[in-house]
PDB file of N, CA and C in Angstrom:
ATOM      1  N   MET A   1       0.885  -1.234   0.053  1.00  0.00           N
ATOM      2  CA  MET A   1       0.048   0.066   0.075  1.00  0.00           C
ATOM      3  C   MET A   1       0.886   1.329  -0.018  1.00  0.00           C
ATOM      4  N   ASN A   2       0.441   2.174  -0.789  1.00  0.00           N
ATOM      5  CA  ASN A   2       1.189   3.523  -0.796  1.00  0.00           C
ATOM      6  C   ASN A   2       1.201   4.174   0.468  1.00  0.00           C
ATOM      7  N   PRO A   3       2.290   4.589   1.012  1.00  0.00           N
ATOM      8  CA  PRO A   3       2.448   5.122   2.286  1.00  0.00           C
ATOM      9  C   PRO A   3       1.576   6.607   2.461  1.00  0.00           C
ATOM     10  N   ILE A   4       1.481   7.203   1.259  1.00  0.00           N
ATOM     11  CA  ILE A   4       0.730   8.484   1.287  1.00  0.00           C
ATOM     12  C   ILE A   4      -0.845   8.185   1.591  1.00  0.00           C
ATOM     13  N   ARG A   5      -1.254   7.076   1.079  1.00  0.00           N
ATOM     14  CA  ARG A   5      -2.732   6.634   1.212  1.00  0.00           C
ATOM     15  C   ARG A   5      -2.999   6.160   2.756  1.00  0.00           C
ATOM     16  N   LEU A   6      -1.830   5.730   3.305  1.00  0.00           N
ATOM     17  CA  LEU A   6      -1.911   5.154   4.703  1.00  0.00           C
ATOM     18  C   LEU A   6      -2.037   6.116   5.789  1.00  0.00           C
ATOM     19  N   ILE A   7      -1.497   7.369   5.564  1.00  0.00           N
ATOM     20  CA  ILE A   7      -1.550   8.470   6.478  1.00  0.00           C
ATOM     21  C   ILE A   7      -2.979   8.975   6.884  1.00  0.00           C
ATOM     22  N   PRO A   8      -3.804   9.022   5.939  1.00  0.00           N
ATOM     23  CA  PRO A   8      -5.152   9.536   6.341  1.00  0.00           C
ATOM     24  C   PRO A   8      -5.924   8.412   7.112  1.00  0.00           C
ATOM     25  N   ILE A   9      -5.699   7.157   6.687  1.00  0.00           N
ATOM     26  CA  ILE A   9      -6.244   5.985   7.287  1.00  0.00           C
ATOM     27  C   ILE A   9      -5.916   5.925   8.697  1.00  0.00           C
ATOM     28  N   LEU A  10      -4.561   6.067   9.056  1.00  0.00           N
ATOM     29  CA  LEU A  10      -3.938   6.068  10.323  1.00  0.00           C
ATOM     30  C   LEU A  10      -4.616   7.223  11.175  1.00  0.00           C
ATOM     31  N   ALA A  11      -4.677   8.450  10.476  1.00  0.00           N
ATOM     32  CA  ALA A  11      -5.261   9.503  11.158  1.00  0.00           C
ATOM     33  C   ALA A  11      -6.665   9.351  11.624  1.00  0.00           C
ATOM     34  N   LEU A  12      -7.436   8.640  10.745  1.00  0.00           N
ATOM     35  CA  LEU A  12      -8.878   8.496  11.080  1.00  0.00           C
ATOM     36  C   LEU A  12      -8.969   7.519  12.275  1.00  0.00           C
ATOM     37  N   ALA A  13      -8.069   6.413  12.083  1.00  0.00           N
ATOM     38  CA  ALA A  13      -8.177   5.404  13.207  1.00  0.00           C
ATOM     39  C   ALA A  13      -7.808   5.971  14.605  1.00  0.00           C
ATOM     40  N   LEU A  14      -6.745   6.721  14.476  1.00  0.00           N
ATOM     41  CA  LEU A  14      -6.292   7.559  15.731  1.00  0.00           C
ATOM     42  C   LEU A  14      -7.421   8.383  16.388  1.00  0.00           C
ATOM     43  N   GLY A  15      -8.039   9.099  15.471  1.00  0.00           N
ATOM     44  CA  GLY A  15      -9.048  10.110  15.879  1.00  0.00           C
ATOM     45  C   GLY A  15     -10.219   9.244  16.513  1.00  0.00           C
ATOM     46  N   LEU A  16     -10.601   8.273  15.881  1.00  0.00           N
ATOM     47  CA  LEU A  16     -11.761   7.464  16.405  1.00  0.00           C
ATOM     48  C   LEU A  16     -11.431   6.707  17.762  1.00  0.00           C
ATOM     49  N   SER A  17     -10.303   6.338  17.819  1.00  0.00           N
ATOM     50  CA  SER A  17      -9.743   5.716  19.025  1.00  0.00           C
ATOM     51  C   SER A  17      -9.819   6.556  20.283  1.00  0.00           C
ATOM     52  N   ALA A  18      -9.628   7.936  19.994  1.00  0.00           N
ATOM     53  CA  ALA A  18      -9.638   8.894  21.110  1.00  0.00           C
ATOM     54  C   ALA A  18     -11.145   9.236  21.537  1.00  0.00           C
ATOM     55  N   CYS A  19     -12.082   8.815  20.914  1.00  0.00           N
ATOM     56  CA  CYS A  19     -13.496   9.061  21.414  1.00  0.00           C
ATOM     57  C   CYS A  19     -13.698   8.323  22.733  1.00  0.00           C
ATOM     58  N   ALA A  20     -14.182   8.862  23.670  1.00  0.00           N
ATOM     59  CA  ALA A  20     -14.599   8.166  24.940  1.00  0.00           C
ATOM     60  C   ALA A  20     -16.045   7.737  24.901  1.00  0.00           C
ATOM     61  N   THR A  21     -16.169   6.376  25.287  1.00  0.00           N
ATOM     62  CA  THR A  21     -17.577   6.034  25.265  1.00  0.00           C
ATOM     63  C   THR A  21     -18.050   5.967  26.731  1.00  0.00           C
ATOM     64  N   ALA A  22     -19.273   5.510  27.016  1.00  0.00           N
ATOM     65  CA  ALA A  22     -19.815   5.498  28.333  1.00  0.00           C
ATOM     66  C   ALA A  22     -19.069   4.547  29.043  1.00  0.00           C
ATOM     67  N   GLU A  23     -18.648   3.511  28.572  1.00  0.00           N
ATOM     68  CA  GLU A  23     -18.004   2.532  29.270  1.00  0.00           C
ATOM     69  C   GLU A  23     -16.519   2.928  29.681  1.00  0.00           C
ATOM     70  N   ASP A  24     -15.904   3.796  28.761  1.00  0.00           N
ATOM     71  CA  ASP A  24     -14.653   4.411  29.137  1.00  0.00           C
ATOM     72  C   ASP A  24     -14.727   5.359  30.331  1.00  0.00           C
ATOM     73  N   ARG A  25     -15.808   6.194  30.338  1.00  0.00           N
ATOM     74  CA  ARG A  25     -16.023   7.189  31.420  1.00  0.00           C
ATOM     75  C   ARG A  25     -16.294   6.371  32.731  1.00  0.00           C
ATOM     76  N   ALA A  26     -17.061   5.455  32.694  1.00  0.00           N
ATOM     77  CA  ALA A  26     -17.435   4.636  33.826  1.00  0.00           C
ATOM     78  C   ALA A  26     -16.145   3.964  34.381  1.00  0.00           C
ATOM     79  N   ALA A  27     -15.270   3.454  33.526  1.00  0.00           N
ATOM     80  CA  ALA A  27     -14.120   2.846  33.938  1.00  0.00           C
ATOM     81  C   ALA A  27     -13.038   3.859  34.543  1.00  0.00           C
ATOM     82  N   ARG A  28     -13.031   5.113  33.999  1.00  0.00           N
ATOM     83  CA  ARG A  28     -12.240   6.167  34.404  1.00  0.00           C
ATOM     84  C   ARG A  28     -12.795   6.562  35.887  1.00  0.00           C
ATOM     85  N   ALA A  29     -13.991   6.640  36.033  1.00  0.00           N
ATOM     86  CA  ALA A  29     -14.613   7.039  37.227  1.00  0.00           C
ATOM     87  C   ALA A  29     -14.331   5.949  38.266  1.00  0.00           C
ATOM     88  N   GLN A  30     -14.376   4.641  37.964  1.00  0.00           N
ATOM     89  CA  GLN A  30     -14.129   3.651  39.019  1.00  0.00           C
ATOM     90  C   GLN A  30     -12.545   3.703  39.329  1.00  0.00           C
ATOM     91  N   ALA A  31     -11.701   3.892  38.436  1.00  0.00           N
ATOM     92  CA  ALA A  31     -10.344   4.112  38.616  1.00  0.00           C
ATOM     93  C   ALA A  31     -10.058   5.336  39.641  1.00  0.00           C
ATOM     94  N   GLN A  32     -10.821   6.410  39.325  1.00  0.00           N
ATOM     95  CA  GLN A  32     -10.580   7.636  40.247  1.00  0.00           C
ATOM     96  C   GLN A  32     -10.950   7.258  41.611  1.00  0.00           C
ATOM     97  N   LEU A  33     -12.221   6.503  41.749  1.00  0.00           N
ATOM     98  CA  LEU A  33     -12.787   6.226  43.069  1.00  0.00           C
ATOM     99  C   LEU A  33     -11.748   5.329  43.670  1.00  0.00           C
ATOM    100  N   ALA A  34     -11.175   4.410  43.024  1.00  0.00           N
ATOM    101  CA  ALA A  34     -10.219   3.303  43.577  1.00  0.00           C
ATOM    102  C   ALA A  34      -8.954   4.141  44.070  1.00  0.00           C
ATOM    103  N   ALA A  35      -8.456   5.091  43.268  1.00  0.00           N
ATOM    104  CA  ALA A  35      -7.397   6.036  43.651  1.00  0.00           C
ATOM    105  C   ALA A  35      -7.745   6.866  44.968  1.00  0.00           C
ATOM    106  N   ASP A  36      -8.756   7.284  44.987  1.00  0.00           N
ATOM    107  CA  ASP A  36      -9.350   8.232  46.093  1.00  0.00           C
ATOM    108  C   ASP A  36      -9.328   7.325  47.328  1.00  0.00           C
ATOM    109  N   LYS A  37      -9.796   6.026  47.354  1.00  0.00           N
ATOM    110  CA  LYS A  37      -9.997   5.238  48.494  1.00  0.00           C
ATOM    111  C   LYS A  37      -8.663   4.838  48.857  1.00  0.00           C
ATOM    112  N   ALA A  38      -7.760   4.618  47.970  1.00  0.00           N
ATOM    113  CA  ALA A  38      -6.349   4.227  48.415  1.00  0.00           C
ATOM    114  C   ALA A  38      -5.737   5.585  48.988  1.00  0.00           C
ATOM    115  N   GLU A  39      -6.018   6.726  48.672  1.00  0.00           N
ATOM    116  CA  GLU A  39      -5.369   7.845  49.170  1.00  0.00           C
ATOM    117  C   GLU A  39      -6.036   8.095  50.608  1.00  0.00           C
ATOM    118  N   CYS A  40      -7.243   7.937  50.722  1.00  0.00           N
ATOM    119  CA  CYS A  40      -7.862   8.155  52.010  1.00  0.00           C
ATOM    120  C   CYS A  40      -7.439   7.031  53.064  1.00  0.00           C
ATOM    121  N   GLN A  41      -7.175   5.933  52.650  1.00  0.00           N
ATOM    122  CA  GLN A  41      -6.533   4.789  53.484  1.00  0.00           C
ATOM    123  C   GLN A  41      -5.044   5.132  53.866  1.00  0.00           C
ATOM    124  N   SER A  42      -4.340   5.716  52.841  1.00  0.00           N
ATOM    125  CA  SER A  42      -2.953   6.102  53.286  1.00  0.00           C
ATOM    126  C   SER A  42      -2.843   7.196  54.239  1.00  0.00           C
ATOM    127  N   LEU A  43      -4.063   8.058  54.211  1.00  0.00           N
ATOM    128  CA  LEU A  43      -4.054   9.025  55.190  1.00  0.00           C
ATOM    129  C   LEU A  43      -4.415   8.656  56.670  1.00  0.00           C
ATOM    130  N   GLY A  44      -4.881   7.290  56.731  1.00  0.00           N
ATOM    131  CA  GLY A  44      -5.182   6.794  57.947  1.00  0.00           C
ATOM    132  C   GLY A  44      -6.625   6.573  58.271  1.00  0.00           C
ATOM    133  N   PHE A  45      -7.541   6.898  57.355  1.00  0.00           N
ATOM    134  CA  PHE A  45      -8.939   6.708  57.512  1.00  0.00           C
ATOM    135  C   PHE A  45      -9.366   5.277  57.241  1.00  0.00           C
ATOM    136  N   LYS A  46     -10.299   4.680  58.085  1.00  0.00           N
ATOM    137  CA  LYS A  46     -10.580   3.363  58.029  1.00  0.00           C
ATOM    138  C   LYS A  46     -11.866   3.197  57.055  1.00  0.00           C
ATOM    139  N   PRO A  47     -11.882   2.399  56.172  1.00  0.00           N
ATOM    140  CA  PRO A  47     -13.025   2.103  55.231  1.00  0.00           C
ATOM    141  C   PRO A  47     -14.360   1.931  55.991  1.00  0.00           C
ATOM    142  N   GLU A  48     -15.412   2.366  55.406  1.00  0.00           N
ATOM    143  CA  GLU A  48     -16.778   2.085  55.935  1.00  0.00           C
ATOM    144  C   GLU A  48     -17.009   2.939  57.226  1.00  0.00           C
ATOM    145  N   THR A  49     -16.286   3.955  57.479  1.00  0.00           N
ATOM    146  CA  THR A  49     -16.547   5.073  58.482  1.00  0.00           C
ATOM    147  C   THR A  49     -16.952   6.388  57.796  1.00  0.00           C
ATOM    148  N   GLU A  50     -17.535   7.187  58.672  1.00  0.00           N
ATOM    149  CA  GLU A  50     -17.958   8.510  58.289  1.00  0.00           C
ATOM    150  C   GLU A  50     -16.778   9.338  57.954  1.00  0.00           C
ATOM    151  N   ALA A  51     -15.875   9.127  58.606  1.00  0.00           N
ATOM    152  CA  ALA A  51     -14.424   9.971  58.308  1.00  0.00           C
ATOM    153  C   ALA A  51     -14.079   9.604  56.969  1.00  0.00           C
ATOM    154  N   PHE A  52     -13.991   8.384  56.643  1.00  0.00           N
ATOM    155  CA  PHE A  52     -13.595   7.884  55.334  1.00  0.00           C
ATOM    156  C   PHE A  52     -14.396   8.438  54.240  1.00  0.00           C
ATOM    157  N   SER A  53     -15.786   8.465  54.509  1.00  0.00           N
ATOM    158  CA  SER A  53     -16.680   9.019  53.414  1.00  0.00           C
ATOM    159  C   SER A  53     -16.471  10.636  53.365  1.00  0.00           C
ATOM    160  N   ASN A  54     -16.121  11.203  54.390  1.00  0.00           N
ATOM    161  CA  ASN A  54     -15.815  12.628  54.244  1.00  0.00           C
ATOM    162  C   ASN A  54     -14.576  12.775  53.623  1.00  0.00           C
ATOM    163  N   CYS A  55     -13.532  12.006  53.691  1.00  0.00           N
ATOM    164  CA  CYS A  55     -12.332  12.070  52.963  1.00  0.00           C
ATOM    165  C   CYS A  55     -12.702  12.023  51.477  1.00  0.00           C
ATOM    166  N   LEU A  56     -13.479  11.088  51.121  1.00  0.00           N
ATOM    167  CA  LEU A  56     -13.784  10.788  49.708  1.00  0.00           C
ATOM    168  C   LEU A  56     -14.509  12.068  49.145  1.00  0.00           C
ATOM    169  N   LEU A  57     -15.416  12.535  49.885  1.00  0.00           N
ATOM    170  CA  LEU A  57     -16.175  13.767  49.517  1.00  0.00           C
ATOM    171  C   LEU A  57     -15.260  14.990  49.299  1.00  0.00           C
ATOM    172  N   LYS A  58     -14.350  15.066  50.220  1.00  0.00           N
ATOM    173  CA  LYS A  58     -13.323  16.272  50.251  1.00  0.00           C
ATOM    174  C   LYS A  58     -12.480  16.222  48.998  1.00  0.00           C
ATOM    175  N   LEU A  59     -11.989  15.093  48.560  1.00  0.00           N
ATOM    176  CA  LEU A  59     -11.257  14.813  47.462  1.00  0.00           C
ATOM    177  C   LEU A  59     -12.005  15.212  46.149  1.00  0.00           C
ATOM    178  N   ARG A  60     -13.336  14.647  46.152  1.00  0.00           N
ATOM    179  CA  ARG A  60     -14.165  14.966  44.917  1.00  0.00           C
ATOM    180  C   ARG A  60     -14.468  16.523  44.874  1.00  0.00           C
ATOM    181  N   GLU A  61     -14.647  17.236  46.061  1.00  0.00           N
ATOM    182  CA  GLU A  61     -14.814  18.646  46.163  1.00  0.00           C
ATOM    183  C   GLU A  61     -13.588  19.450  45.546  1.00  0.00           C
ATOM    184  N   ILE A  62     -12.515  18.951  45.874  1.00  0.00           N
ATOM    185  CA  ILE A  62     -11.312  19.653  45.504  1.00  0.00           C
ATOM    186  C   ILE A  62     -11.110  19.428  43.918  1.00  0.00           C
ATOM    187  N   ARG A  63     -11.379  18.209  43.321  1.00  0.00           N
ATOM    188  CA  ARG A  63     -11.481  18.161  42.022  1.00  0.00           C
ATOM    189  C   ARG A  63     -12.443  18.842  41.272  1.00  0.00           C
ATOM    190  N   ALA A  64     -13.611  19.106  41.736  1.00  0.00           N
ATOM    191  CA  ALA A  64     -14.603  19.955  41.296  1.00  0.00           C
ATOM    192  C   ALA A  64     -14.149  21.459  41.242  1.00  0.00           C
ATOM    193  N   GLU A  65     -13.634  21.819  42.275  1.00  0.00           N
ATOM    194  CA  GLU A  65     -13.070  23.210  42.453  1.00  0.00           C
ATOM    195  C   GLU A  65     -11.872  23.555  41.480  1.00  0.00           C
ATOM    196  N   GLU A  66     -11.094  22.489  41.190  1.00  0.00           N
ATOM    197  CA  GLU A  66      -9.970  22.722  40.300  1.00  0.00           C
ATOM    198  C   GLU A  66     -10.653  22.687  38.850  1.00  0.00           C
ATOM    199  N   ALA A  67     -11.574  21.971  38.531  1.00  0.00           N
ATOM    200  CA  ALA A  67     -12.155  22.029  37.220  1.00  0.00           C
ATOM    201  C   ALA A  67     -12.912  23.287  37.080  1.00  0.00           C
ATOM    202  N   ALA A  68     -13.575  23.762  38.138  1.00  0.00           N
ATOM    203  CA  ALA A  68     -14.309  25.082  37.979  1.00  0.00           C
ATOM    204  C   ALA A  68     -13.284  26.246  37.629  1.00  0.00           C
ATOM    205  N   ALA A  69     -12.126  26.243  38.370  1.00  0.00           N
ATOM    206  CA  ALA A  69     -11.144  27.297  38.282  1.00  0.00           C
ATOM    207  C   ALA A  69     -10.580  27.220  36.843  1.00  0.00           C
ATOM    208  N   ILE A  70     -10.392  26.050  36.294  1.00  0.00           N
ATOM    209  CA  ILE A  70      -9.886  26.061  34.817  1.00  0.00           C
ATOM    210  C   ILE A  70     -10.862  26.505  33.897  1.00  0.00           C
ATOM    211  N   GLU A  71     -12.145  26.075  34.002  1.00  0.00           N
ATOM    212  CA  GLU A  71     -13.207  26.593  33.282  1.00  0.00           C
ATOM    213  C   GLU A  71     -13.317  28.254  33.331  1.00  0.00           C
ATOM    214  N   GLN A  72     -13.176  28.719  34.626  1.00  0.00           N
ATOM    215  CA  GLN A  72     -13.225  30.004  34.913  1.00  0.00           C
ATOM    216  C   GLN A  72     -12.123  30.916  34.033  1.00  0.00           C
ATOM    217  N   ARG A  73     -10.963  30.277  34.117  1.00  0.00           N
ATOM    218  CA  ARG A  73      -9.676  30.947  33.423  1.00  0.00           C
ATOM    219  C   ARG A  73     -10.186  30.886  31.744  1.00  0.00           C
ATOM    220  N   ARG A  74     -10.449  29.652  31.347  1.00  0.00           N
ATOM    221  CA  ARG A  74     -10.879  29.627  29.910  1.00  0.00           C
ATOM    222  C   ARG A  74     -12.086  30.686  29.517  1.00  0.00           C
ATOM    223  N   ALA A  75     -13.069  30.949  30.539  1.00  0.00           N
ATOM    224  CA  ALA A  75     -14.055  31.959  30.145  1.00  0.00           C
ATOM    225  C   ALA A  75     -13.548  33.357  30.293  1.00  0.00           C
ATOM    226  N   ASN A  76     -12.550  33.597  31.162  1.00  0.00           N
ATOM    227  CA  ASN A  76     -11.953  34.949  31.192  1.00  0.00           C
ATOM    228  C   ASN A  76     -11.147  35.123  29.941  1.00  0.00           C
ATOM    229  N   ASN A  77     -10.376  34.105  29.481  1.00  0.00           N
ATOM    230  CA  ASN A  77      -9.572  34.295  28.130  1.00  0.00           C
ATOM    231  C   ASN A  77     -10.544  34.585  27.008  1.00  0.00           C
ATOM    232  N   ARG A  78     -11.766  33.913  27.042  1.00  0.00           N
ATOM    233  CA  ARG A  78     -12.614  34.173  25.871  1.00  0.00           C
ATOM    234  C   ARG A  78     -13.114  35.572  26.004  1.00  0.00           C
ATOM    235  N   ALA A  79     -13.419  36.079  27.144  1.00  0.00           N
ATOM    236  CA  ALA A  79     -13.928  37.413  27.418  1.00  0.00           C
ATOM    237  C   ALA A  79     -13.027  38.502  27.059  1.00  0.00           C
ATOM    238  N   ILE A  80     -11.650  38.185  27.350  1.00  0.00           N
ATOM    239  CA  ILE A  80     -10.601  39.215  26.922  1.00  0.00           C
ATOM    240  C   ILE A  80     -10.350  39.138  25.381  1.00  0.00           C
ATOM    241  N   TRP A  81     -10.093  38.088  25.044  1.00  0.00           N
ATOM    242  CA  TRP A  81      -9.446  37.825  23.521  1.00  0.00           C
ATOM    243  C   TRP A  81     -10.668  37.559  22.435  1.00  0.00           C
ATOM    244  N   GLY A  82     -11.869  37.141  22.887  1.00  0.00           N
ATOM    245  CA  GLY A  82     -12.851  36.926  21.976  1.00  0.00           C
ATOM    246  C   GLY A  82     -13.006  35.399  21.852  1.00  0.00           C
ATOM    247  N   PRO A  83     -14.152  34.890  21.310  1.00  0.00           N
ATOM    248  CA  PRO A  83     -14.509  33.456  21.208  1.00  0.00           C
ATOM    249  C   PRO A  83     -13.588  32.746  20.291  1.00  0.00           C
ATOM    250  N   ASP A  84     -13.063  33.421  19.330  1.00  0.00           N
ATOM    251  CA  ASP A  84     -12.360  32.669  18.279  1.00  0.00           C
ATOM    252  C   ASP A  84     -10.711  32.975  18.278  1.00  0.00           C
ATOM    253  N   TRP A  85     -10.198  33.356  19.579  1.00  0.00           N
ATOM    254  CA  TRP A  85      -8.797  33.658  19.704  1.00  0.00           C
ATOM    255  C   TRP A  85      -8.220  32.301  20.012  1.00  0.00           C
ATOM    256  N   PRO A  86      -7.024  32.059  19.462  1.00  0.00           N
ATOM    257  CA  PRO A  86      -6.320  32.811  18.493  1.00  0.00           C
ATOM    258  C   PRO A  86      -6.908  32.526  17.196  1.00  0.00           C
ATOM    259  N   TRP A  87      -7.256  33.387  16.415  1.00  0.00           N
ATOM    260  CA  TRP A  87      -7.926  33.326  14.965  1.00  0.00           C
ATOM    261  C   TRP A  87      -7.213  32.396  14.241  1.00  0.00           C
ATOM    262  N   TYR A  88      -5.824  32.432  14.177  1.00  0.00           N
ATOM    263  CA  TYR A  88      -5.031  31.695  13.274  1.00  0.00           C
ATOM    264  C   TYR A  88      -5.258  30.160  13.531  1.00  0.00           C
ATOM    265  N   TYR A  89      -5.612  29.706  14.625  1.00  0.00           N
ATOM    266  CA  TYR A  89      -5.869  28.305  14.928  1.00  0.00           C
ATOM    267  C   TYR A  89      -7.131  27.884  14.285  1.00  0.00           C
ATOM    268  N   ASN A  90      -8.109  28.788  14.361  1.00  0.00           N
ATOM    269  CA  ASN A  90      -9.540  28.565  13.998  1.00  0.00           C
ATOM    270  C   ASN A  90      -9.733  28.623  12.462  1.00  0.00           C
ATOM    271  N   ARG A  91      -9.201  29.636  11.926  1.00  0.00           N
ATOM    272  CA  ARG A  91      -9.533  29.799  10.488  1.00  0.00           C
ATOM    273  C   ARG A  91      -8.260  29.757   9.575  1.00  0.00           C
ATOM    274  N   GLY A  92      -7.090  29.797  10.045  1.00  0.00           N
ATOM    275  CA  GLY A  92      -6.048  29.489   9.202  1.00  0.00           C
ATOM    276  C   GLY A  92      -5.405  30.898   8.630  1.00  0.00           C
ATOM    277  N   TYR A  93      -4.207  31.055   8.322  1.00  0.00           N
ATOM    278  CA  TYR A  93      -3.594  32.177   7.698  1.00  0.00           C
ATOM    279  C   TYR A  93      -4.115  32.274   6.283  1.00  0.00           C
ATOM    280  N   ARG A  94      -4.399  31.303   5.419  1.00  0.00           N
ATOM    281  CA  ARG A  94      -4.837  31.562   4.197  1.00  0.00           C
ATOM    282  C   ARG A  94      -6.187  32.288   4.027  1.00  0.00           C
ATOM    283  N   ASN A  95      -7.061  32.097   4.892  1.00  0.00           N
ATOM    284  CA  ASN A  95      -8.370  32.779   4.897  1.00  0.00           C
ATOM    285  C   ASN A  95      -8.404  34.022   5.476  1.00  0.00           C
ATOM    286  N   ARG A  96      -7.145  34.570   6.019  1.00  0.00           N
ATOM    287  CA  ARG A  96      -7.090  35.915   6.667  1.00  0.00           C
ATOM    288  C   ARG A  96      -6.700  36.887   5.591  1.00  0.00           C
ATOM    289  N   HIS A  97      -7.445  38.008   5.424  1.00  0.00           N
ATOM    290  CA  HIS A  97      -6.943  39.069   4.427  1.00  0.00           C
ATOM    291  C   HIS A  97      -6.418  40.210   5.315  1.00  0.00           C
ATOM    292  N   TRP A  98      -5.114  40.400   4.942  1.00  0.00           N
ATOM    293  CA  TRP A  98      -4.539  41.482   5.662  1.00  0.00           C
ATOM    294  C   TRP A  98      -4.807  42.772   5.073  1.00  0.00           C
TER     295      TRP A  98
END
């Protein structure tokens, strides 16, 4: 097979493999929960206690606050620079008339 024809096929396969399915998201959530449980246990909390549950909730809260802060920074950038900044990534130089 011609290597030039192989490049778009590989790009398409790579792009499709990057799509997350519901099973992937559930697996990621289970892995995060397992990591959180391990973290709380390493901090000395015993499973099946109220303190352990509070530890899990606090870790989830911290992640939610971090995600909200990231989204707020993105929103601030859009407010300052506009929704299509940087324009050369969205439209390309060829479409820009100087």
